[in-house]
PDB file of C-alpha atoms and ligand atoms in Angstrom:
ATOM      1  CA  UNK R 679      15.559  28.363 -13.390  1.00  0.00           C
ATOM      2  CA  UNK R 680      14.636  24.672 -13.385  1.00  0.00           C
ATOM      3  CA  UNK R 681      16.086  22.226 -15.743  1.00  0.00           C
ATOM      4  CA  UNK R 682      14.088  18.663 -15.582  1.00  0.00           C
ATOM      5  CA  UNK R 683      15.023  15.595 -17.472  1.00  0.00           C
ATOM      6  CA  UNK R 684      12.717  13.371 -18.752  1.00  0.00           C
ATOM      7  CA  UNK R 685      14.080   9.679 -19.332  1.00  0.00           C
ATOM      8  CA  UNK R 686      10.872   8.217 -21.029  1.00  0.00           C
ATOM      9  CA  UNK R 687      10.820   4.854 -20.623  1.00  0.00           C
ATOM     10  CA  UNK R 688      14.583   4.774 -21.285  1.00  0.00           C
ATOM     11  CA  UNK R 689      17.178   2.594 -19.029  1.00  0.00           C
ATOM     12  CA  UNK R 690      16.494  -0.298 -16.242  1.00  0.00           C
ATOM     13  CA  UNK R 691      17.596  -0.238 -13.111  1.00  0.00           C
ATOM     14  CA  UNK R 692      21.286  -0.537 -13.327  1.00  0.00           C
ATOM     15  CA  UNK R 693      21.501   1.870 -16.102  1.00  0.00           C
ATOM     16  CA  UNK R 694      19.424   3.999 -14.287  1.00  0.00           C
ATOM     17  CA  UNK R 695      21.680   3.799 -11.063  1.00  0.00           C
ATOM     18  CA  UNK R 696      24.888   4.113 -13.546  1.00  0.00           C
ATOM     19  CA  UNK R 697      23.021   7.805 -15.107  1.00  0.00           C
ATOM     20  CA  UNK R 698      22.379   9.135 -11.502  1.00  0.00           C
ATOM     21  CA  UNK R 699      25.667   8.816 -10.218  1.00  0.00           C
ATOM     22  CA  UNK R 700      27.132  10.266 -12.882  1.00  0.00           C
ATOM     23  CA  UNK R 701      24.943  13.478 -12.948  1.00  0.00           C
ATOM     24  CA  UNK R 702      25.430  13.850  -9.140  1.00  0.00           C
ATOM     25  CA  UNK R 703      29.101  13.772  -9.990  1.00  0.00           C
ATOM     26  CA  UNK R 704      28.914  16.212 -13.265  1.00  0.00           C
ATOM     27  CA  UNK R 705      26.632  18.993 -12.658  1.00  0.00           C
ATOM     28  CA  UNK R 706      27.875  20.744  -9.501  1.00  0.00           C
ATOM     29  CA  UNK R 707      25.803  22.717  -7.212  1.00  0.00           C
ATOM     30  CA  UNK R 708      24.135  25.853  -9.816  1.00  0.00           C
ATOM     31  CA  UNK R 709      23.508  28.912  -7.703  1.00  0.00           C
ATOM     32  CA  UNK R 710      20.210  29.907  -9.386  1.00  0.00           C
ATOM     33  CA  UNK R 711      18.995  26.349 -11.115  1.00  0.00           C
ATOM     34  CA  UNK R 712      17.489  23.494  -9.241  1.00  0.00           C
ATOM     35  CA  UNK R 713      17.888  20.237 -11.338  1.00  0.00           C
ATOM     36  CA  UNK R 714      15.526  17.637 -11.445  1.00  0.00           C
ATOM     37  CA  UNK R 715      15.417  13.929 -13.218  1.00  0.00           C
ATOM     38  CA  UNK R 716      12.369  11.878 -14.031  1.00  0.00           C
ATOM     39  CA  UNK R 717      12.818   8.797 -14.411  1.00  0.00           C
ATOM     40  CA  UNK R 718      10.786   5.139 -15.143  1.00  0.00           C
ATOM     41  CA  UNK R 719       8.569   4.376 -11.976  1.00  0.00           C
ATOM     42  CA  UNK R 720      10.470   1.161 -11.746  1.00  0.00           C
ATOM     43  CA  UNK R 721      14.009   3.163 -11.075  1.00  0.00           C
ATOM     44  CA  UNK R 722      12.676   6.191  -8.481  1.00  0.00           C
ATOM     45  CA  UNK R 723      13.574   3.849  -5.502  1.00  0.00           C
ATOM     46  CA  UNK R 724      16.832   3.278  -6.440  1.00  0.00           C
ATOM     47  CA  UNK R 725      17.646   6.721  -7.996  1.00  0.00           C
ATOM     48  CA  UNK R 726      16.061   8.947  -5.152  1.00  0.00           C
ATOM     49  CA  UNK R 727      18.513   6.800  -2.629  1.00  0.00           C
ATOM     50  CA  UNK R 728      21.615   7.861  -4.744  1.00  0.00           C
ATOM     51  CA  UNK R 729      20.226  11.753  -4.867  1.00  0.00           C
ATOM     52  CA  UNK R 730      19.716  11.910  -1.454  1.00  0.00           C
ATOM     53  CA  UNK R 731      21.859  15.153  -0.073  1.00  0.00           C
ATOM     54  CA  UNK R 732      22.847  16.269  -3.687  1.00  0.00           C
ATOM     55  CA  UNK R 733      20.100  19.124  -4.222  1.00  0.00           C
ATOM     56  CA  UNK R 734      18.772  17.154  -7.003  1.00  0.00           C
ATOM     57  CA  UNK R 735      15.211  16.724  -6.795  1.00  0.00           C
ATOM     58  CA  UNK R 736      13.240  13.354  -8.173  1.00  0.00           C
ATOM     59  CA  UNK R 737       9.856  13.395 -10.530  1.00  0.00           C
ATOM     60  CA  UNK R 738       7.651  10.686 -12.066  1.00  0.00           C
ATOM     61  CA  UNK R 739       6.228  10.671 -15.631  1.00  0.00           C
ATOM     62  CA  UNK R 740       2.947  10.037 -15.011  1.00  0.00           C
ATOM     63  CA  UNK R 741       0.438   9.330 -11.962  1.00  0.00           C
ATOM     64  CA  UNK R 742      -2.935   8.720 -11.464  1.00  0.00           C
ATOM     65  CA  UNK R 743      -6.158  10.479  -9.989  1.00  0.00           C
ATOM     66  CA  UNK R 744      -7.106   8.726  -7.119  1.00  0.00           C
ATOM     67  CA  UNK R 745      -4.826   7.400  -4.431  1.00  0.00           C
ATOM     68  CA  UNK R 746      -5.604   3.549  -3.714  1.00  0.00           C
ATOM     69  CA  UNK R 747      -8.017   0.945  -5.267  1.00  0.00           C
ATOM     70  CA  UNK R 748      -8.420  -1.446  -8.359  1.00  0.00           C
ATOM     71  CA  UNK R 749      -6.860   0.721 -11.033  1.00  0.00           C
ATOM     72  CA  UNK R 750      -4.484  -2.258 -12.255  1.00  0.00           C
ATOM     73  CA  UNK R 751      -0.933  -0.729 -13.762  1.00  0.00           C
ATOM     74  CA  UNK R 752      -1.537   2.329 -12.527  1.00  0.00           C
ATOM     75  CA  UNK R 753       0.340   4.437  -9.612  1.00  0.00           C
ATOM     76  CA  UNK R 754      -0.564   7.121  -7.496  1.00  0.00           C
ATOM     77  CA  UNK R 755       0.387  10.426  -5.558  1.00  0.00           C
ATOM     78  CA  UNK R 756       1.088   8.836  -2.450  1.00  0.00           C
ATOM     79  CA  UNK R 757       3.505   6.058  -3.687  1.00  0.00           C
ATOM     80  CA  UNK R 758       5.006   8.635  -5.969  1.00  0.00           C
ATOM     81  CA  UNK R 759       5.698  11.228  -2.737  1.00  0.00           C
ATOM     82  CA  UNK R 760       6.439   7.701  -0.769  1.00  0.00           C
ATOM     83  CA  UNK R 761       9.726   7.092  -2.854  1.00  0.00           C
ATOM     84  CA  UNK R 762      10.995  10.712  -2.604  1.00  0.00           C
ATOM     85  CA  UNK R 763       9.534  12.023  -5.490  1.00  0.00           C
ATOM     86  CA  UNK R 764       9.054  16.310  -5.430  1.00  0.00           C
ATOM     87  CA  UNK R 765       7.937  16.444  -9.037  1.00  0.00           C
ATOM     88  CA  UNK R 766       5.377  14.760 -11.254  1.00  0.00           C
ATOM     89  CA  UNK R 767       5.601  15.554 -14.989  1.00  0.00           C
ATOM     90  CA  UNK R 768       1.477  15.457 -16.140  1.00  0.00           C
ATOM     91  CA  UNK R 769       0.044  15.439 -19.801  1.00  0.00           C
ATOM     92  CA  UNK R 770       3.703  15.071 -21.511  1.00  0.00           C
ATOM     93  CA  UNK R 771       2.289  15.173 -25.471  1.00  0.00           C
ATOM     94  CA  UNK R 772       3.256  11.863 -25.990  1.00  0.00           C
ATOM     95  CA  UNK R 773       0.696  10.934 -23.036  1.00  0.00           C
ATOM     96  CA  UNK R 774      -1.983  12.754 -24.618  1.00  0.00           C
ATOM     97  CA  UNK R 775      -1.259  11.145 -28.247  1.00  0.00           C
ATOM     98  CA  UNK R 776      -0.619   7.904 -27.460  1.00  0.00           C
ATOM     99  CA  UNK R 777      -2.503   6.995 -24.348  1.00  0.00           C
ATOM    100  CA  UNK R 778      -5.596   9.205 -24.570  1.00  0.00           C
ATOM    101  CA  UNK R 779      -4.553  11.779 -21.770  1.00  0.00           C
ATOM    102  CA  UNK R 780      -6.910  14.858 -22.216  1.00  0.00           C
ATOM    103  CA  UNK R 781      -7.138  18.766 -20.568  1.00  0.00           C
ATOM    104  CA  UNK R 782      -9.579  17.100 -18.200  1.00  0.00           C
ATOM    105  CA  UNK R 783      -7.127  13.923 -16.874  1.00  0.00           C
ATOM    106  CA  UNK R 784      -4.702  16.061 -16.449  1.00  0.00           C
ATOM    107  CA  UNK R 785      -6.883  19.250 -14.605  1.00  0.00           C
ATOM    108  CA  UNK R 786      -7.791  16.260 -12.286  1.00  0.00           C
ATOM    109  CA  UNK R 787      -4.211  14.728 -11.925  1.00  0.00           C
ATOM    110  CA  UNK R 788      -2.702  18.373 -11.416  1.00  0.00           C
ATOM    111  CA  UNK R 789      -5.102  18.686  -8.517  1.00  0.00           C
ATOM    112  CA  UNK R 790      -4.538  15.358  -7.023  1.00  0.00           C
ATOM    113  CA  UNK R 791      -0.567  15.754  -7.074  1.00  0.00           C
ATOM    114  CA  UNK R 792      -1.088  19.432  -5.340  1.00  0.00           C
ATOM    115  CA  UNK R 793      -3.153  17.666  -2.190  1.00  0.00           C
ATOM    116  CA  UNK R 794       0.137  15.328  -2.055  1.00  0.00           C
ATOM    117  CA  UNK R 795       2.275  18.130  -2.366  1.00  0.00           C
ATOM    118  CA  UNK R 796       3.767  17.038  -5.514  1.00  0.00           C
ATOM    119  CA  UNK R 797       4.382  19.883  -8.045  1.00  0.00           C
ATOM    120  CA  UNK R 798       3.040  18.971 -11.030  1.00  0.00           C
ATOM    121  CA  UNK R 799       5.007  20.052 -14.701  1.00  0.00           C
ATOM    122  CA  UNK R 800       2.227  20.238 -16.785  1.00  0.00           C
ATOM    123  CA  UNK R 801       2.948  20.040 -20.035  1.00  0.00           C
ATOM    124  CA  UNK R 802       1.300  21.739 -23.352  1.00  0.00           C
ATOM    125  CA  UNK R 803       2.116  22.138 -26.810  1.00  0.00           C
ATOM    126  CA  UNK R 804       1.092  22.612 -30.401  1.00  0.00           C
ATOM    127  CA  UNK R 805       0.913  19.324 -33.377  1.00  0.00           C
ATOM    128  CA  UNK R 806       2.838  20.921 -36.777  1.00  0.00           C
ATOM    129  CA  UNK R 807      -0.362  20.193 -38.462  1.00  0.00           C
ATOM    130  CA  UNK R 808      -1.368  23.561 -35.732  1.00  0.00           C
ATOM    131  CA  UNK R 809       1.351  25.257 -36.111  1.00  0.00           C
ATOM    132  CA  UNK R 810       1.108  25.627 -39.701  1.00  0.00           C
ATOM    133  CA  UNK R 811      -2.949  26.335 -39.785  1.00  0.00           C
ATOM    134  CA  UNK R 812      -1.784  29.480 -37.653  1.00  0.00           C
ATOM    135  CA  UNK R 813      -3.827  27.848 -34.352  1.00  0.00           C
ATOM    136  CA  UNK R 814      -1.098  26.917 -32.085  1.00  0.00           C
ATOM    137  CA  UNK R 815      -1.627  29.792 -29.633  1.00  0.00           C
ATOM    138  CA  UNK R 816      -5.161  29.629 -29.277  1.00  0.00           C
ATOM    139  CA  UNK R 817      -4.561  25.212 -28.621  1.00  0.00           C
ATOM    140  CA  UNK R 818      -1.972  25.964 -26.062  1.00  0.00           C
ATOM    141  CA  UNK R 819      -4.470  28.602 -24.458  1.00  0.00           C
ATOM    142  CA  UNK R 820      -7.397  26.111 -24.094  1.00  0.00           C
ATOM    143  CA  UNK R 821      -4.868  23.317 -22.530  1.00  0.00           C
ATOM    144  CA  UNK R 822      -3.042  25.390 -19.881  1.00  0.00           C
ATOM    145  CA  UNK R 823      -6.588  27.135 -18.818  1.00  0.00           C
ATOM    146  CA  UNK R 824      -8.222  23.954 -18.960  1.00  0.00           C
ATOM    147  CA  UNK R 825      -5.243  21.582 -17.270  1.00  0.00           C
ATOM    148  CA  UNK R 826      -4.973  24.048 -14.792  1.00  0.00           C
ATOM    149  CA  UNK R 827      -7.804  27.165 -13.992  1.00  0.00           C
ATOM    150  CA  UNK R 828      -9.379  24.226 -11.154  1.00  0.00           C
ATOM    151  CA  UNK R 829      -6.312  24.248  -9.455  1.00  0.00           C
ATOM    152  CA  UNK R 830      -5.483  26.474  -6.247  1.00  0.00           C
ATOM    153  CA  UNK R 831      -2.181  27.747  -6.549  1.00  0.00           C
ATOM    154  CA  UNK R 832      -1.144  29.003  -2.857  1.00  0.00           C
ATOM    155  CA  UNK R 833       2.816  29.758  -4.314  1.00  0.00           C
ATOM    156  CA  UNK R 834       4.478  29.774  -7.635  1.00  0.00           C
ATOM    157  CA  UNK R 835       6.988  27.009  -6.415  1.00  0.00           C
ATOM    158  CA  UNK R 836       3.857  24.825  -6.408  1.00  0.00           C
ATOM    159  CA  UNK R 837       3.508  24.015 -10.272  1.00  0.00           C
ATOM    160  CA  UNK R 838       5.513  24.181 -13.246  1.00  0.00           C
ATOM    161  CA  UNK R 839       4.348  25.009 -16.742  1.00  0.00           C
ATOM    162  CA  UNK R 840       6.077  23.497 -20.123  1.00  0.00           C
ATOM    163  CA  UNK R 841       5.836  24.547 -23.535  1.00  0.00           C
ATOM    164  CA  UNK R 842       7.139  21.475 -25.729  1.00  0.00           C
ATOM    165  CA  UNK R 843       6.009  22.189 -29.420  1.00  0.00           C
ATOM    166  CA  UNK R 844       5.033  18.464 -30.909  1.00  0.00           C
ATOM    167  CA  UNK R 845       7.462  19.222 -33.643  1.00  0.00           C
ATOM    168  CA  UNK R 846      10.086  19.781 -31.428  1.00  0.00           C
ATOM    169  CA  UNK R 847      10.225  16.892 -29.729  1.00  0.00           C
ATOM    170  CA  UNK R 848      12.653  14.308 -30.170  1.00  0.00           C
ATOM    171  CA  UNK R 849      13.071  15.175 -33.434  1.00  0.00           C
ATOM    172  CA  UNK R 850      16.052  17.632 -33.701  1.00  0.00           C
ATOM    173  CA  UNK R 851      14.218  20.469 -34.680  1.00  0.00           C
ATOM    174  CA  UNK R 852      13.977  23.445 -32.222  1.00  0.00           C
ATOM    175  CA  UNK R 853      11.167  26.233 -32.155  1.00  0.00           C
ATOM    176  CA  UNK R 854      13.224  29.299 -32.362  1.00  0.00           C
ATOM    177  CA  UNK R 855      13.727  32.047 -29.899  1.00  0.00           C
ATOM    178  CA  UNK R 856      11.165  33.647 -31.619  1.00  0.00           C
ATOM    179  CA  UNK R 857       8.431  31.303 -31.205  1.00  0.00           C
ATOM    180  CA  UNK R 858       9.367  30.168 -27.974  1.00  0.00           C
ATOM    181  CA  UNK R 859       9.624  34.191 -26.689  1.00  0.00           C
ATOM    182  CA  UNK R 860       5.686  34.242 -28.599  1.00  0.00           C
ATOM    183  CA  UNK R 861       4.030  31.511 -26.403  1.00  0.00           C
ATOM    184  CA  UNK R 862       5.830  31.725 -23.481  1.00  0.00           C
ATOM    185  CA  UNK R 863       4.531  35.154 -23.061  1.00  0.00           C
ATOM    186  CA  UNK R 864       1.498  34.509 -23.851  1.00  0.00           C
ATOM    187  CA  UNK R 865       1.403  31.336 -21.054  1.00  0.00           C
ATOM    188  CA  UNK R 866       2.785  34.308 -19.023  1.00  0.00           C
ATOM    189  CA  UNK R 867      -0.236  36.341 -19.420  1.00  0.00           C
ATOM    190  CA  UNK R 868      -2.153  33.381 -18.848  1.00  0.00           C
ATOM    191  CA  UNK R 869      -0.950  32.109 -16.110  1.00  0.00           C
ATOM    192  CA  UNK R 870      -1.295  35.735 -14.331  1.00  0.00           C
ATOM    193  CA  UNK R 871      -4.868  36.151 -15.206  1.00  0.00           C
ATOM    194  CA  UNK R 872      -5.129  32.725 -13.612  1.00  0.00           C
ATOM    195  CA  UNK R 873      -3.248  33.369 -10.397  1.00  0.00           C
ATOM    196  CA  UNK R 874      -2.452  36.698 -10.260  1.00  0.00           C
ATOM    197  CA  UNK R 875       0.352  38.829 -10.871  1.00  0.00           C
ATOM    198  CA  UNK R 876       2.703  37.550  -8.053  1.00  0.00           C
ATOM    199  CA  UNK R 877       2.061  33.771  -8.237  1.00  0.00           C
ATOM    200  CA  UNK R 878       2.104  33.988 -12.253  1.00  0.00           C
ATOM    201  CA  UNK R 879       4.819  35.989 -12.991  1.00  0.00           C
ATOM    202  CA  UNK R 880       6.452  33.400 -10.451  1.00  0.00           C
ATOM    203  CA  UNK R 881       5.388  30.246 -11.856  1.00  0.00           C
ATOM    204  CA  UNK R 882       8.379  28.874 -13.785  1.00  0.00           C
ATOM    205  CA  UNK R 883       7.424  28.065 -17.884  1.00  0.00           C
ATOM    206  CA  UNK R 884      10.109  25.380 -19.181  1.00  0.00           C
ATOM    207  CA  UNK R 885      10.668  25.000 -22.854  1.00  0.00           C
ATOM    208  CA  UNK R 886      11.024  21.424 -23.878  1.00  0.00           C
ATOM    209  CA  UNK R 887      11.994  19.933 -27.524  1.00  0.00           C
ATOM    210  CA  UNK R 888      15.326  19.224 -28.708  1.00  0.00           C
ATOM    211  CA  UNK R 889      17.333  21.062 -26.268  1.00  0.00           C
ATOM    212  CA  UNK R 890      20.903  20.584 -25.995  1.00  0.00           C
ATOM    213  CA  UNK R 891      23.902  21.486 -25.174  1.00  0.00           C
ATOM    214  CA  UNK R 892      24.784  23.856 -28.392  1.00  0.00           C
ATOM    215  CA  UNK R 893      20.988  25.622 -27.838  1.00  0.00           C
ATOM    216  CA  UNK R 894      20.212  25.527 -24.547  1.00  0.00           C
ATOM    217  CA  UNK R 895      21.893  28.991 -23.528  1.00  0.00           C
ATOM    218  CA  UNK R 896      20.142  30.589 -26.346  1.00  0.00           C
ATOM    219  CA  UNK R 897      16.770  29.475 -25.649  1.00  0.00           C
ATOM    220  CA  UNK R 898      17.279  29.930 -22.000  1.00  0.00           C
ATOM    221  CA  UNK R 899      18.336  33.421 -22.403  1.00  0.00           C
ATOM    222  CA  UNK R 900      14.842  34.199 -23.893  1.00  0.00           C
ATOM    223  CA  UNK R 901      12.072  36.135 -21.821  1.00  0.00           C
ATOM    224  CA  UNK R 902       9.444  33.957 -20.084  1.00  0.00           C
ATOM    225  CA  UNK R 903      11.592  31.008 -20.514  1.00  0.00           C
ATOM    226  CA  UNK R 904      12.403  29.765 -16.836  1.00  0.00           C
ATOM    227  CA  UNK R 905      14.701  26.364 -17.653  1.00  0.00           C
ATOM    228  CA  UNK R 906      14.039  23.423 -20.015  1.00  0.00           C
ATOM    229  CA  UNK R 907      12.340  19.753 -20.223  1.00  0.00           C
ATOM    230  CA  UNK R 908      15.114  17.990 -21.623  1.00  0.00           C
ATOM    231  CA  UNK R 909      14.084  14.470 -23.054  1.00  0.00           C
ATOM    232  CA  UNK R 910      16.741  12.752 -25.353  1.00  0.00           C
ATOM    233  CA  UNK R 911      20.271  14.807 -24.257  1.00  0.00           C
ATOM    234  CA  UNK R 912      19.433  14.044 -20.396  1.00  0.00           C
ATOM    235  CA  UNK R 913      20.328  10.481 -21.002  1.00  0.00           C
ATOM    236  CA  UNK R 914      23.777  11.768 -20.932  1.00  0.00           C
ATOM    237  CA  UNK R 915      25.195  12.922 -18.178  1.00  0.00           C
ATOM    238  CA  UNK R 916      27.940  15.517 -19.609  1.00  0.00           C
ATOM    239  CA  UNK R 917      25.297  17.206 -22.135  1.00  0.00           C
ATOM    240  CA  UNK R 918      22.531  16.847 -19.312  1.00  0.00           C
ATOM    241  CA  UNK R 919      25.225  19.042 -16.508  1.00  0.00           C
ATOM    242  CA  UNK R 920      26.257  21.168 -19.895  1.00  0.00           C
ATOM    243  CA  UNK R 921      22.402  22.113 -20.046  1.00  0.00           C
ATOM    244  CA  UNK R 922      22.072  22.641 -16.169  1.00  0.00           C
ATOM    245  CA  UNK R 923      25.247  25.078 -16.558  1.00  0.00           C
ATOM    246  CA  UNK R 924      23.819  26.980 -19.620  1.00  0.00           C
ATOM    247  CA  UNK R 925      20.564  27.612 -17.513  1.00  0.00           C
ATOM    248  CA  UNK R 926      22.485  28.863 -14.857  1.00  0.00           C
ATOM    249  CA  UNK R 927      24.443  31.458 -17.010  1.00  0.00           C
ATOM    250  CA  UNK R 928      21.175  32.554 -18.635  1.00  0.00           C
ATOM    251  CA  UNK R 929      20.181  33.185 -15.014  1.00  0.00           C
ATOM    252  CA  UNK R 930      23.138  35.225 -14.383  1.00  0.00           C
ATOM    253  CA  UNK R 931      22.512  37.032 -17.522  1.00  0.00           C
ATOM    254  CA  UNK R 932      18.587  37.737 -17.027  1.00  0.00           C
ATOM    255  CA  UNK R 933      18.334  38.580 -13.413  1.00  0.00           C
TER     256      UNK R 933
HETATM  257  P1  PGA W 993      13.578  15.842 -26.405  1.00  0.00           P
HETATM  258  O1  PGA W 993      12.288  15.540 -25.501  1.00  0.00           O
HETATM  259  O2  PGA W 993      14.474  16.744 -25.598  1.00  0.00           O
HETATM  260  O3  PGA W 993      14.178  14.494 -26.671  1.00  0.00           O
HETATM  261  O4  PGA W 993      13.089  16.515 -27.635  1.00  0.00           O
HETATM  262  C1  PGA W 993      11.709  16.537 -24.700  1.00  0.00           C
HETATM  263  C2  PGA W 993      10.503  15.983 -23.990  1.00  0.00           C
HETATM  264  O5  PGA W 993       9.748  15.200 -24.590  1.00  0.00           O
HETATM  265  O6  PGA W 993      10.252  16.293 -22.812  1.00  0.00           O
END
């Protein structure tokens, strides 16, 4: 199980600090979950130095391609893996609908982090407007096999899949178990045909959208579903160690 919060571009430095320290000191040390927080570029520095020895890995939101040069705003593998980073989250769908990220940035991006040895969370997910026309598993087929059938997968640890419904996010509304059972098994059976049975039954598949602390052990408990990207409730430290702990039970339960 992994459970991954995404901070968006949510608190500055101090805040930042302030949130770190207090999910060091709230969500103990899970047996079968490995926790991981993403937060603003501007904040790894600081955050990785107050993670240091507590398990807790670091991630960026976002990265570029290439690894040096005149790409102005951007930031790159090396600087991420320079400040302690482990993670990179790539082609979140609010990167795809608001800054133009496609299937191809992010096949290119995924393969970039992997040379750094950054394991990418690629994300993928369905519009409503898909959902309802009955399309949303072949759209989620064509962006994991396009995001990801360049890339050469040597373990499962090295990337992470998640399947954050559009809908879902940030908005209160959660796919059910149902749905999120559907397309995680069907990212499954993807992912296995793309790397083979023991790497892709391996690779862990997060659900992201509206999880909290009253859902998260449901949705956890599902098949397929290895952990969670948790946007809004990570910002809190009780409901983010609350989510970490209901992950952990559904690992107890499953395995
Ligand atoms: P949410 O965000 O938990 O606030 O819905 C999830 C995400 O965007 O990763």
């Amino acid at each position: 199980m992994l459970v991954a919060g995404n901070w968006k571009m949510n608190l500055d430095l101090a805040a930042a600090r302030q949130l770190t320290a207090g999910i060091v000191s709230t969500v103990g040390k899970p047996k079968n979950t490995h926790i991981a927080i993403c937060p603003p570029f501007v904040d790894l520095d600081a955050t990785y130095s107050i993670l240091h020895g507590s398990g807790i890995k670091l991630g960026a939101q976002n990265m570029y391609h290439l690894d040096s040069g005149a790409y102005t705003g951007e930031v790159s593998a090396p600087m991420l893996r320079a400040v302690g980073c482990h993670y990179v989250i790539l082609g979140h769908s609010e990167r795809r609908e608001l800054f133009g990220e496609t299937n191809q940035s992010v096949s290119q991006k995924a393969i970039q982090a992997k040379t750094h040895k950054l394991v990418p969370i690629v994300c993928v997910g369905e519009s409503l407007a898909q959902r309802d026309a009955g399309v949303h598993e072949g759209v989620v087929e064509e962006q994991v096999r396009q995001s990801l059938e360049s890339l050469h997968v040597g373990e499962s640890s090295e990337l992470v899949v998640a399947y954050e419904p559009v809908w879902a996010i940030g908005t209160g509304r959660t796919a059910s178990p149902e749905q999120v059972t559907q397309m995680h098994t069907h990212i499954r059976s993807i992912l296995v045909e793309l790397f083979g049975q023991k790497i892709g039954t391996g690779i862990d598949i997060l659900y992201g959208g509206s999880v909290k602390p009253n859902n998260a052990l449901e949705l956890f408990s599902q098949p397929n579903v290895d952990g969670g990207l948790i946007g809004g409730a990570s910002l809190n430290a009780d409901d983010f160690a609350s989510i970490v702990a209901s992950a952990d039970k559904a690992a107890t339960i499953r395995f």
